[in-house]
PDB file of C-alpha atoms in Angstrom:
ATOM      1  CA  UNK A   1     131.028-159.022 110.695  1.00 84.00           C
ATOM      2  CA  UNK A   2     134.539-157.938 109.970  1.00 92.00           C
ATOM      3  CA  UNK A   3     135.644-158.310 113.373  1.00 95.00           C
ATOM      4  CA  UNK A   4     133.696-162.105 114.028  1.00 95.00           C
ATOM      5  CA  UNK A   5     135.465-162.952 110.314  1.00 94.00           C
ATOM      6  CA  UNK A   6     138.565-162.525 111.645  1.00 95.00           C
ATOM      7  CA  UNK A   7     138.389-163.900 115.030  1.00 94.00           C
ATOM      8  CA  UNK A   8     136.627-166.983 112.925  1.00 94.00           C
ATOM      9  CA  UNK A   9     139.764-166.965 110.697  1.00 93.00           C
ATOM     10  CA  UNK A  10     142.640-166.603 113.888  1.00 94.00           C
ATOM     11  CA  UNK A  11     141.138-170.534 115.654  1.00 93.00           C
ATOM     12  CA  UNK A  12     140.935-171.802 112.780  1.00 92.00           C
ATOM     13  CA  UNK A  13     143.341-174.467 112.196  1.00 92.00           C
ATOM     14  CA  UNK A  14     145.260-174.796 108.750  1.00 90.00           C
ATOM     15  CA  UNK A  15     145.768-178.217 106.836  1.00 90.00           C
ATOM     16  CA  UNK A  16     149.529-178.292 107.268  1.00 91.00           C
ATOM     17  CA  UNK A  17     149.203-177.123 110.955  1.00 90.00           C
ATOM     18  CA  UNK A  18     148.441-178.931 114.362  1.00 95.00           C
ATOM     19  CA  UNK A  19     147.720-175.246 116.322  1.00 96.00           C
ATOM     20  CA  UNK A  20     145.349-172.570 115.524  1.00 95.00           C
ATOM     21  CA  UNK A  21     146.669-169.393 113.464  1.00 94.00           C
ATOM     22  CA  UNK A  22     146.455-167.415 116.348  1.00 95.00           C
ATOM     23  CA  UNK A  23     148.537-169.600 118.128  1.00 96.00           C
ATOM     24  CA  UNK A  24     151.032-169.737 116.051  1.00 95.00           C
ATOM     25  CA  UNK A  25     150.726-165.845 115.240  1.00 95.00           C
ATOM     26  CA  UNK A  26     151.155-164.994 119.084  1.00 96.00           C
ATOM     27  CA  UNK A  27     154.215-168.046 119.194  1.00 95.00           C
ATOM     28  CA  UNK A  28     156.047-166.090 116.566  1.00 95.00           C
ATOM     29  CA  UNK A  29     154.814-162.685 117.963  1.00 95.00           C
ATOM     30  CA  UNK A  30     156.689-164.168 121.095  1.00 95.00           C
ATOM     31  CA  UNK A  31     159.931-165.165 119.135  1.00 95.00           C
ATOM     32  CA  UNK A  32     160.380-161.659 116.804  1.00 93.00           C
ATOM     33  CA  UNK A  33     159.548-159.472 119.487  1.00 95.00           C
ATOM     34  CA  UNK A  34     156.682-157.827 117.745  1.00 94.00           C
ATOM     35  CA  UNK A  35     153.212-158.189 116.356  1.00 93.00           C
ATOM     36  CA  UNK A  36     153.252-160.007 113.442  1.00 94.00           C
ATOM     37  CA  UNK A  37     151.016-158.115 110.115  1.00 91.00           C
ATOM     38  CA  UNK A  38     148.017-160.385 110.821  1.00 90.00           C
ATOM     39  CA  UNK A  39     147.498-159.323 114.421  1.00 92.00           C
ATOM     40  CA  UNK A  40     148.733-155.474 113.750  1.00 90.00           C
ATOM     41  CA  UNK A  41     146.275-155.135 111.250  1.00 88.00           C
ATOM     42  CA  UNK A  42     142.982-156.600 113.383  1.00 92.00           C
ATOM     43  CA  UNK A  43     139.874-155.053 112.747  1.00 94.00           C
ATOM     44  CA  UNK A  44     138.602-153.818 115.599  1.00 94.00           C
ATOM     45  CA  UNK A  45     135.184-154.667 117.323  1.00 94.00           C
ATOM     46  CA  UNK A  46     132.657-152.087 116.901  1.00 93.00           C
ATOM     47  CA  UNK A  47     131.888-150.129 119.047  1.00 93.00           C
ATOM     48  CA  UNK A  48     129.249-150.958 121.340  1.00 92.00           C
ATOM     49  CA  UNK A  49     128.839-154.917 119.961  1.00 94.00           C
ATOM     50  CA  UNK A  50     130.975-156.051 122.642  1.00 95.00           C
ATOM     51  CA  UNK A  51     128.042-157.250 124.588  1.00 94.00           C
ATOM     52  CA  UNK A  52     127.046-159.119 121.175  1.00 95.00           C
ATOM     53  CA  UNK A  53     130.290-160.522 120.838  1.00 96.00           C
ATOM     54  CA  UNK A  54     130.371-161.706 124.478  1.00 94.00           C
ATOM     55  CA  UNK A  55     126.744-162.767 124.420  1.00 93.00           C
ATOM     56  CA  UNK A  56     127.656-165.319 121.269  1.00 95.00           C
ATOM     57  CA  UNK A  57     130.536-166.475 122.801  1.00 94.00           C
ATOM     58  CA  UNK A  58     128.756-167.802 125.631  1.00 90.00           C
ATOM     59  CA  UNK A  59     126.210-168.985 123.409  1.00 91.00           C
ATOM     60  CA  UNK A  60     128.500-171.048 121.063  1.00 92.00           C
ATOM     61  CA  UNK A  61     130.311-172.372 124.177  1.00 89.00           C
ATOM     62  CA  UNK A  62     127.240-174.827 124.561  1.00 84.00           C
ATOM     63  CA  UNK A  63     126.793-175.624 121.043  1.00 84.00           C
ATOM     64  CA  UNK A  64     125.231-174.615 117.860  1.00 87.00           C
ATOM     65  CA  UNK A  65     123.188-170.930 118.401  1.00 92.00           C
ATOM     66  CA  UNK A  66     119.858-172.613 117.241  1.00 92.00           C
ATOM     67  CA  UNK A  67     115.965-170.546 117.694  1.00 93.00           C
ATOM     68  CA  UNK A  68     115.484-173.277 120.145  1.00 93.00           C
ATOM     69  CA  UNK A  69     119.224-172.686 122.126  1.00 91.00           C
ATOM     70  CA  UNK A  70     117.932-168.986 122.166  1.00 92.00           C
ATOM     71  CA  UNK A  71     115.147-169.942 124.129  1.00 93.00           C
ATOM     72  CA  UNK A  72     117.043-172.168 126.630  1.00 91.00           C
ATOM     73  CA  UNK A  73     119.467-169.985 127.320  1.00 88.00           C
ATOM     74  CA  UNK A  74     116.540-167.449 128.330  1.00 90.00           C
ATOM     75  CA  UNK A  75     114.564-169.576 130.216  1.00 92.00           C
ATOM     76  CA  UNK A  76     118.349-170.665 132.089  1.00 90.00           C
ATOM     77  CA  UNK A  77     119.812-166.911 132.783  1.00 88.00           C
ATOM     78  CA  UNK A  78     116.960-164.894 131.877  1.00 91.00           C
ATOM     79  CA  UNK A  79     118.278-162.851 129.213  1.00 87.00           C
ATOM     80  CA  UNK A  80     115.703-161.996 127.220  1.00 91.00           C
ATOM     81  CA  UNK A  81     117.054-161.033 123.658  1.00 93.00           C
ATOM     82  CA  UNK A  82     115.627-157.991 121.133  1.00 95.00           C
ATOM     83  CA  UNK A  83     114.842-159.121 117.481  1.00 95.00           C
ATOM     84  CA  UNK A  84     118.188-157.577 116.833  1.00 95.00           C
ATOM     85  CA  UNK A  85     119.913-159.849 119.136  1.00 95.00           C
ATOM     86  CA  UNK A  86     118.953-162.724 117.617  1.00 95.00           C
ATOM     87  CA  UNK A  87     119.362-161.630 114.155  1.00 95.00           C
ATOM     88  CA  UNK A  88     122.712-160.902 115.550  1.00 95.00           C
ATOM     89  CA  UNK A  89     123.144-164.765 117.415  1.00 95.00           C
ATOM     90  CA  UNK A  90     122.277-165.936 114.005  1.00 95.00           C
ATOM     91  CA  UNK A  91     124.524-164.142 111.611  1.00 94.00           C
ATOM     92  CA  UNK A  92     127.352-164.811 113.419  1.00 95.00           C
ATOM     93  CA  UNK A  93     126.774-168.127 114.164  1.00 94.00           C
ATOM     94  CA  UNK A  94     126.249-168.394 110.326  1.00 93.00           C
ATOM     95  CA  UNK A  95     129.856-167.172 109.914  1.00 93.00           C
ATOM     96  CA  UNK A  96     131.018-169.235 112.396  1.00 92.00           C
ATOM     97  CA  UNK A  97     129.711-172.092 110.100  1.00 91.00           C
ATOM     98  CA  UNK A  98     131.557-170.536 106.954  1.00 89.00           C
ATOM     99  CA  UNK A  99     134.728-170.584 108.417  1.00 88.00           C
ATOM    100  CA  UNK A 100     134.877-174.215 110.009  1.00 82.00           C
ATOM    101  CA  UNK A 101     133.685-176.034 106.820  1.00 77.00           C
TER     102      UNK A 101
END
C-alpha cells in the first residue's frame, strides 16, 4: 500500500496550489535539472502487483471500485477476479478515499 499511498499523495492537489504535487515536482524536476527528494525517494511497486495496480487504474477511471463495478466490469471485459483481487480493488480504492478527503 506504500506504493498506491504515494501515488495517492503525488495527484493530490494542495490548498495553496492550482496543480497536482507531481506536477509541480516534475515542473521543478524540469527547472533544477534533477529529481527532486520526493520523486528520488519513491517507493517502488512491488513486485509482481503491477497487474493490480493497472487493473485499479482502469477500474477507478470509471468511477468508484464498488462490489457491484466489480461485476460490471466482468460481465464488460471478462476478467474474472480471485478473492484476492478484489480484496485488492477494495483496499486501494479505500486509500484512494483517504487521500482525497
Amino acid at each position: 500500500m506504500k506504493f498506491a499511498d504515494y501515488q495517492f499523495w503525488l495527484d493530490g492537489i494542495p490548498p495553496d496550489q492550482k496543480i497536482s504535487r507531481r506536477a509541480s515536482l516534475e515542473q521543478a524536476e524540469k527547472s533544477l535539472g534533477r529529481k527532486p527528494r520526493e520523486l528520488k525517494n519513491a517507493p517502488p511497486i512491488p513486485e509482481g502487483c503491477e497487474y493490480l495496480w493497472h487493473l485499479f487504474i482502469d477500474m477507478k477511471n470509471a468511477g468508484p471500485v464498488t462490489y457491484s463495478e466489480m461485476v460490471a466490469f466482468r460481465e464488460m471485459t471478462g476478467v474474472h477476479l480471485s478473492p484476492f483481487e478484489v480484496d485488492c480493488m477494495r483496499r486501494l480504492d479505500e486509500s484512494w478515499k483517504r487521500a482525497n478527503r
